[in-house]
mmCIF file of C-alpha atoms in Angstrom:
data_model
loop_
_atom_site.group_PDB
_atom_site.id
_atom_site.type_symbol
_atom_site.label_atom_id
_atom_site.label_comp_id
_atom_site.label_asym_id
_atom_site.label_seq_id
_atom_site.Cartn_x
_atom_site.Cartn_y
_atom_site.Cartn_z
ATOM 1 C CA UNK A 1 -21.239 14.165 -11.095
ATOM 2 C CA UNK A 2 -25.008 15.444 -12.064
ATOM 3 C CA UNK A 3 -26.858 12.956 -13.737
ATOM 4 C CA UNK A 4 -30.494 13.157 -14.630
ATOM 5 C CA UNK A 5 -32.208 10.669 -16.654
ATOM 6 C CA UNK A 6 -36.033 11.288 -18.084
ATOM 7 C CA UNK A 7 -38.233 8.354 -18.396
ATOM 8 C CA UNK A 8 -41.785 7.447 -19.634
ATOM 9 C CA UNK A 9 -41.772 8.948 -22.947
ATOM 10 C CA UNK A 10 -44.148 7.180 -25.979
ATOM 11 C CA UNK A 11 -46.523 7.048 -28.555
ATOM 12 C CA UNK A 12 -50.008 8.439 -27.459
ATOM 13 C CA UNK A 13 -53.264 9.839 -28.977
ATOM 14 C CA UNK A 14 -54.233 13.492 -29.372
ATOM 15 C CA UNK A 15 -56.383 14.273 -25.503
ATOM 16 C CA UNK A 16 -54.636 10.867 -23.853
ATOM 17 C CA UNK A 17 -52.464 11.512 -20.907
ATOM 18 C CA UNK A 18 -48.686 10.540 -20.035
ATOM 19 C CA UNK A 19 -46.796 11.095 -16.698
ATOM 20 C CA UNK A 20 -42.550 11.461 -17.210
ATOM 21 C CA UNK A 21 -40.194 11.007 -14.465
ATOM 22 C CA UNK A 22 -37.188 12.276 -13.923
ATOM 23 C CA UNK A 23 -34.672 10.677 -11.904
ATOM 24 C CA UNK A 24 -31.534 12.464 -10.344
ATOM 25 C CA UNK A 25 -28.304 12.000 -8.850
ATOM 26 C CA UNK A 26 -24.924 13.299 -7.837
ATOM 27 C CA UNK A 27 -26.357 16.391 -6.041
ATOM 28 C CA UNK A 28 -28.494 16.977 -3.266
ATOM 29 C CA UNK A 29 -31.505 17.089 -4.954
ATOM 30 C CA UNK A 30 -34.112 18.467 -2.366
ATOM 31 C CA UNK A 31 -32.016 22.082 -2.783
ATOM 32 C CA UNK A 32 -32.477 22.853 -6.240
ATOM 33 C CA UNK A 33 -35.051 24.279 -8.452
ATOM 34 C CA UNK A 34 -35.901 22.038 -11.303
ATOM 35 C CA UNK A 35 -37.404 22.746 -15.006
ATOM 36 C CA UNK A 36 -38.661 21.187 -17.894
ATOM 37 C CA UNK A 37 -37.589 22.429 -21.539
ATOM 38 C CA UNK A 38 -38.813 20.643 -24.228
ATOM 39 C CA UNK A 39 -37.977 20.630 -28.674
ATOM 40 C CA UNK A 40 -39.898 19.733 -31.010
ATOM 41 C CA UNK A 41 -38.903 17.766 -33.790
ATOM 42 C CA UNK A 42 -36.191 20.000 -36.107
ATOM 43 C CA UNK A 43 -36.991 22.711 -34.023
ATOM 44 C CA UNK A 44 -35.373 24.841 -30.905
ATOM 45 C CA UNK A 45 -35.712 24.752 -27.631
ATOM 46 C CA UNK A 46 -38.782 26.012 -25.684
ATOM 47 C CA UNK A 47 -39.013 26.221 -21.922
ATOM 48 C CA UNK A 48 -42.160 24.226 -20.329
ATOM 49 C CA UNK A 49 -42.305 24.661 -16.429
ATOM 50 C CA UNK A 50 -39.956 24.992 -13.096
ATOM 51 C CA UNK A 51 -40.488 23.634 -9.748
ATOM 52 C CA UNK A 52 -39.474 24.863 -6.578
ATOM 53 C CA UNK A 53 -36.929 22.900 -3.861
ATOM 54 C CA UNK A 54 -40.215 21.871 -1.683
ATOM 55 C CA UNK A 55 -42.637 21.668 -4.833
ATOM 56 C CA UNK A 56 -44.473 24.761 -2.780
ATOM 57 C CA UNK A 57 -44.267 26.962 -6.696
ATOM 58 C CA UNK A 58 -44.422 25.854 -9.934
ATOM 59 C CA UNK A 59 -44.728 27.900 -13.081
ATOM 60 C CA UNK A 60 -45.316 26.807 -16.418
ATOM 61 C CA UNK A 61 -45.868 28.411 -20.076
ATOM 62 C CA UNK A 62 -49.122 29.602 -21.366
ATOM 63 C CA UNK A 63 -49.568 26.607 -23.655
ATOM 64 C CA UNK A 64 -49.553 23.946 -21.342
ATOM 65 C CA UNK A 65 -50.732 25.567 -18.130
ATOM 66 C CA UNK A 66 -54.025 23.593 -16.786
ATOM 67 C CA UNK A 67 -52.871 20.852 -18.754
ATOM 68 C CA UNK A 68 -49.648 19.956 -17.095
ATOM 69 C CA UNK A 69 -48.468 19.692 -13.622
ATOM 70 C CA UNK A 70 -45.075 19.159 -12.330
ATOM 71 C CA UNK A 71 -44.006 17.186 -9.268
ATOM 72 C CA UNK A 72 -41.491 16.195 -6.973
ATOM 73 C CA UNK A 73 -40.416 13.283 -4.660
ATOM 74 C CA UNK A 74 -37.362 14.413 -2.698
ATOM 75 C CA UNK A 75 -37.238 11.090 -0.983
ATOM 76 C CA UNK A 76 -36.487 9.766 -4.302
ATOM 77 C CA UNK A 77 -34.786 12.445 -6.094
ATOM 78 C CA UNK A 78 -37.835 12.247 -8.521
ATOM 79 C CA UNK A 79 -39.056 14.753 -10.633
ATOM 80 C CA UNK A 80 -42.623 14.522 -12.831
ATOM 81 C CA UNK A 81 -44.992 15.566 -15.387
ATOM 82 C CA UNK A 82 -48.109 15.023 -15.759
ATOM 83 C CA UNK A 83 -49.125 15.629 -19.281
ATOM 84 C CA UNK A 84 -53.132 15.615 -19.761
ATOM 85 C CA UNK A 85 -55.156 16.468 -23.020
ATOM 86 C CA UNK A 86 -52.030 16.171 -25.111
ATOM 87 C CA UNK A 87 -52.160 17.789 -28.682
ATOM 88 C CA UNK A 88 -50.057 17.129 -31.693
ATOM 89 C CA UNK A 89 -48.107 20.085 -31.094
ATOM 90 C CA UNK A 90 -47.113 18.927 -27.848
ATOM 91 C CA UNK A 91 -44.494 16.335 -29.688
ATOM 92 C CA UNK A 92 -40.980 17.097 -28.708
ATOM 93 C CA UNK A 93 -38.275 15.418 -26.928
ATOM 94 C CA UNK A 94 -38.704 16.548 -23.055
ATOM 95 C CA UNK A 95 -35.659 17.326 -21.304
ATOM 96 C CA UNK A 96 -35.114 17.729 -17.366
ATOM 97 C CA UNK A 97 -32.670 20.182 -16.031
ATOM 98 C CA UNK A 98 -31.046 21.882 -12.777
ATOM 99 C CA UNK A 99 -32.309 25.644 -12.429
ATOM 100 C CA UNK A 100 -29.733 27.068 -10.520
ATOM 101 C CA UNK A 101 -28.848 30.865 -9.021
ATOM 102 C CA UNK A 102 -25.515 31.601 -9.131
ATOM 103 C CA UNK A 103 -25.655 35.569 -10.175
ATOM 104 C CA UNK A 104 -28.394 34.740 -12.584
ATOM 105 C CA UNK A 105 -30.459 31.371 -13.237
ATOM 106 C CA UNK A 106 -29.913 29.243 -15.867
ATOM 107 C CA UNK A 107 -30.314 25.271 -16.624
ATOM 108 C CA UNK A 108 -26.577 23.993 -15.716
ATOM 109 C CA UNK A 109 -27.218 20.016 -16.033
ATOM 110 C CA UNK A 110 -29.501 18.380 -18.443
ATOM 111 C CA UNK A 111 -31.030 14.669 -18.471
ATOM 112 C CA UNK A 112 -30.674 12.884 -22.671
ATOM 113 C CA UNK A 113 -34.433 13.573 -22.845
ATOM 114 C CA UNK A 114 -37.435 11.549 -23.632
ATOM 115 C CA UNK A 115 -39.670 11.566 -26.846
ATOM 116 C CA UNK A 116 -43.445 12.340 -26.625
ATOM 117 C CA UNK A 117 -45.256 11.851 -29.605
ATOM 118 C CA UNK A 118 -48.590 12.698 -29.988
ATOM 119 C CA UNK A 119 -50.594 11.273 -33.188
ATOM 120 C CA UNK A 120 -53.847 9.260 -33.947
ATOM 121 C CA UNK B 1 -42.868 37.690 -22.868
ATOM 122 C CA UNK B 2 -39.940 38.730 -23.782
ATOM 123 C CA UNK B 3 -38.426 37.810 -27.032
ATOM 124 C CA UNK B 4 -35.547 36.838 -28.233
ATOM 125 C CA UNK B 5 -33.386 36.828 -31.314
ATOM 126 C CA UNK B 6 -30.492 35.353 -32.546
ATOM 127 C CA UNK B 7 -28.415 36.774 -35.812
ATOM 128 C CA UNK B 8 -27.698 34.903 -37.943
ATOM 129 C CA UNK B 9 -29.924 31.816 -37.734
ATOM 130 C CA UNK B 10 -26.810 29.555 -39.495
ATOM 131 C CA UNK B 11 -23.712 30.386 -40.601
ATOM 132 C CA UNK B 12 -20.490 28.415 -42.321
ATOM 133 C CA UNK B 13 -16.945 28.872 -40.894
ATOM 134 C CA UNK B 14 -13.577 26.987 -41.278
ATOM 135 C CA UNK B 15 -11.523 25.818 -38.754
ATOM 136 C CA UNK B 16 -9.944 28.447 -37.404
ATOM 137 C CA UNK B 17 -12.067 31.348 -37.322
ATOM 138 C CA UNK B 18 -13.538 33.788 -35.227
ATOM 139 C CA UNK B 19 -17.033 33.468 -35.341
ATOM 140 C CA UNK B 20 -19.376 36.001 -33.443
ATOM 141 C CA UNK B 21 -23.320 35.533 -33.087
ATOM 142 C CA UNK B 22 -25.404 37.727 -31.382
ATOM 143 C CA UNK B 23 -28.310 37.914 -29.063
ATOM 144 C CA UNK B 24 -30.629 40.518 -28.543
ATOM 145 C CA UNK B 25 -33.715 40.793 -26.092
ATOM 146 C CA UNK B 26 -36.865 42.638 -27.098
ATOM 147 C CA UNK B 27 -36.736 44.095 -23.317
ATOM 148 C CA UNK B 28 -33.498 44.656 -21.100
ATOM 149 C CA UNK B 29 -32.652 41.675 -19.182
ATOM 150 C CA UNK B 30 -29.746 43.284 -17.599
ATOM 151 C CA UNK B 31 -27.338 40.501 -17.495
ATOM 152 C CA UNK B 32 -29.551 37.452 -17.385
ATOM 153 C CA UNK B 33 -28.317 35.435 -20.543
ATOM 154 C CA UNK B 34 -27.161 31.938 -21.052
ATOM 155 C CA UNK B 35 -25.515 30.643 -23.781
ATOM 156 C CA UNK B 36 -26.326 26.928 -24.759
ATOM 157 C CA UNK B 37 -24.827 24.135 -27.342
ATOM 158 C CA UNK B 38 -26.119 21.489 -28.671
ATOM 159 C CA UNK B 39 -24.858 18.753 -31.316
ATOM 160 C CA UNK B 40 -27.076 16.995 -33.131
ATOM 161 C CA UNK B 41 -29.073 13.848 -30.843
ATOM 162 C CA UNK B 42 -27.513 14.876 -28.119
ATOM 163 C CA UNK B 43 -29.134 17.545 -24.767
ATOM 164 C CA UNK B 44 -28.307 21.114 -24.636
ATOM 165 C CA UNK B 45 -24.945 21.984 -22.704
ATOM 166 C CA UNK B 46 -24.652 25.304 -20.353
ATOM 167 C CA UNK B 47 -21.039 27.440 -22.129
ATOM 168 C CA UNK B 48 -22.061 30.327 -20.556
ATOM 169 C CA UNK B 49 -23.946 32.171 -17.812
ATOM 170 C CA UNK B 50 -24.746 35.969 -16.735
ATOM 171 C CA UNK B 51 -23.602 36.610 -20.189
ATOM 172 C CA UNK B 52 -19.901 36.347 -19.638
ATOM 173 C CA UNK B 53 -18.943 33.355 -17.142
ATOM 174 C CA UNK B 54 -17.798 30.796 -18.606
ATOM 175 C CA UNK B 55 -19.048 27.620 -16.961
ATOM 176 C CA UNK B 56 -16.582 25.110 -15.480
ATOM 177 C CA UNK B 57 -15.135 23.252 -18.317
ATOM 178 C CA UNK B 58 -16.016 25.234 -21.702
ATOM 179 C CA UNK B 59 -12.839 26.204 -23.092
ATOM 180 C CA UNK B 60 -11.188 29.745 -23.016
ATOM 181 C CA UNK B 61 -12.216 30.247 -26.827
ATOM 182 C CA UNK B 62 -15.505 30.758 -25.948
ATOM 183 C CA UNK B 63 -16.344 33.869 -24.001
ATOM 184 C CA UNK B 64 -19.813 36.205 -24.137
ATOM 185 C CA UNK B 65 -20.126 39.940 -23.602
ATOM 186 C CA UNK B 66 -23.052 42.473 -23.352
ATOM 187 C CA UNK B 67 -25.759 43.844 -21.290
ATOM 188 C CA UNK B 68 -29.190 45.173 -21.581
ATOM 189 C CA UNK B 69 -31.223 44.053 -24.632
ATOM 190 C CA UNK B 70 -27.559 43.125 -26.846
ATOM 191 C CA UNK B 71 -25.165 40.121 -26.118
ATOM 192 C CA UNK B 72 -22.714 37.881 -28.258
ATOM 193 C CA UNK B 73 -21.227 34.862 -27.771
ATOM 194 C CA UNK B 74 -17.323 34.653 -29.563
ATOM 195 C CA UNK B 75 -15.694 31.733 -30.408
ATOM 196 C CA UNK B 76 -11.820 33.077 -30.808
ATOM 197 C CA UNK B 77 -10.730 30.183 -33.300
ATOM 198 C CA UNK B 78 -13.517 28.027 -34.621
ATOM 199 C CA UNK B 79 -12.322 23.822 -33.274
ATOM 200 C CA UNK B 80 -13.953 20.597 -34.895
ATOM 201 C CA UNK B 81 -15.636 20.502 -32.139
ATOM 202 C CA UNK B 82 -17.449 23.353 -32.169
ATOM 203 C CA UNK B 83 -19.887 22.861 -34.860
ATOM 204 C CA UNK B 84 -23.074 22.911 -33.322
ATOM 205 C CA UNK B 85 -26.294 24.977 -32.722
ATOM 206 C CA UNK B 86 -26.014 27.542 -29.860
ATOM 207 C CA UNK B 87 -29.279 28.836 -28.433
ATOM 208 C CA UNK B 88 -29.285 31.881 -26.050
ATOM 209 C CA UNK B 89 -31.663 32.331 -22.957
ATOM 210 C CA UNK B 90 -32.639 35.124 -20.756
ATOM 211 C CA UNK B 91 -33.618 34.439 -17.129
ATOM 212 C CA UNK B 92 -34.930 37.744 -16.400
ATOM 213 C CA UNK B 93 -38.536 36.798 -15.820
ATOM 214 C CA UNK B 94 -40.789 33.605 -16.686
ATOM 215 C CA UNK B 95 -41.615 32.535 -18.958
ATOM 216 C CA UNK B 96 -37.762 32.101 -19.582
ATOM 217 C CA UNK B 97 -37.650 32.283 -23.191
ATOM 218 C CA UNK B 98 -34.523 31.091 -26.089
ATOM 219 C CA UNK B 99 -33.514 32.545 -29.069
ATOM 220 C CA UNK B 100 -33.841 30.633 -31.989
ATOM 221 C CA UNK B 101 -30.873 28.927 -32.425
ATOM 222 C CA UNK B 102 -27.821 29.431 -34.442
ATOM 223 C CA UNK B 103 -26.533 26.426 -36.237
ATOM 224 C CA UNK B 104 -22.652 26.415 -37.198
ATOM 225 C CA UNK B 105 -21.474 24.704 -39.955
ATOM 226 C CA UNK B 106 -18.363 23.687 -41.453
ATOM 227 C CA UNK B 107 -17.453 25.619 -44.613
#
């Protein structure tokens, strides 16, 4: 069975920096794609970035690109993100997921997600 | 980017009936739509993917049709269950943007 669980989530002040990690297990980790999707508080669901098997391409959305950066450690089914110059509108809980291809992508296993909040 | 939105953005059913909600892309995405659930404090669940297969597990009342720029996910006869917000997303091209959200509620 997939399981992915998010950790390093907190309280943090507008332009600090946090790193989450994602741990996984149940699948071969190393040959999957992996994303980040991430919700605000009350709101819906926004994709954030994906990473490549080898960590070779990552892509991210507009709003956080040369802010974050995501990572990978295949030798310990690990996945990361370092989150620099947060802003309050970078609150949300952040969820991992498996991107997978099968016809078309899409985000078949989800971690329970971690809270970021950003506030002074 | 491509945008997308859901109709309606909540609705109230019963137990029991068919509920349709519908997705439609502000480019065509050819078949590259996912349907998600999620209930309240809990993470997003895959029900559907390349806008009609069903994932492994989601019951037979649930199935999703279309093509192009229109979709719509069907629920056949409403469970308990079922109540939930369902978001759709196309995987055409990054970045890989939802819908909204539609939240279901019990009547």
């Amino acid at each position: 069975e997939v399981h992915l669980v998010e950790s390093g989530g907190g309280l943090v002040q507008p332009g600090e920096s946090l790193r989450l990690s994602c741990g996984a297990s149940g699948f071969t980790f190393q040959d999957y794609w992996m994303s980040w999707v991430r919700q605000a508080p009350g709101k819906g669901l926004e994709w954030v970035a994906n990473i490549k098997q080898d960590g070779s391409e990552t892509q991210y959305v507009d709003s956080v690109k040369g802010r974050f950066t995501s990572s990978r450690d295949n030798g310990k089914n690990s996945l990361y993100l370092q989150m620099n110059s947060l802003r309050a509108e970078d609150t949300a809980v952040y969820y991992c997921a498996r991107w997978r291809k099968r016809e078309v992508w899409s985000l078949d296993s989800w971690g329970q997600g971690s809270l970021v909040t950003v506030s002074s | 980017d491509i945008q997308m939105t859901q109709s309606p953005s909540s609705l109230s059913a019963s137990v029991g009936d068919r509920v349709t909600i519908t997705c439609r892309a502000s480019q065509s995405i050819a078949n590259s739509l996912n349907w998600y659930q999620q209930k309240p404090g809990t993470a997003p669940k895959l029900l559907i993917y390349a806008a009609s297969n069903l994932e492994s597990g989601v019951p037979s009342r649930l199935s999703g049709s279309g093509s192009g720029t229109d979709f719509t996910l069907t629920i056949s006869s409403l469970q308990p269950e079922d109540f939930a917000t369902y978001y759709c997303q196309q995987s055409y091209t990054t970045p890989e943007t939802f819908g909204q959200g539609t939240k279901v509620e019990i009547k």
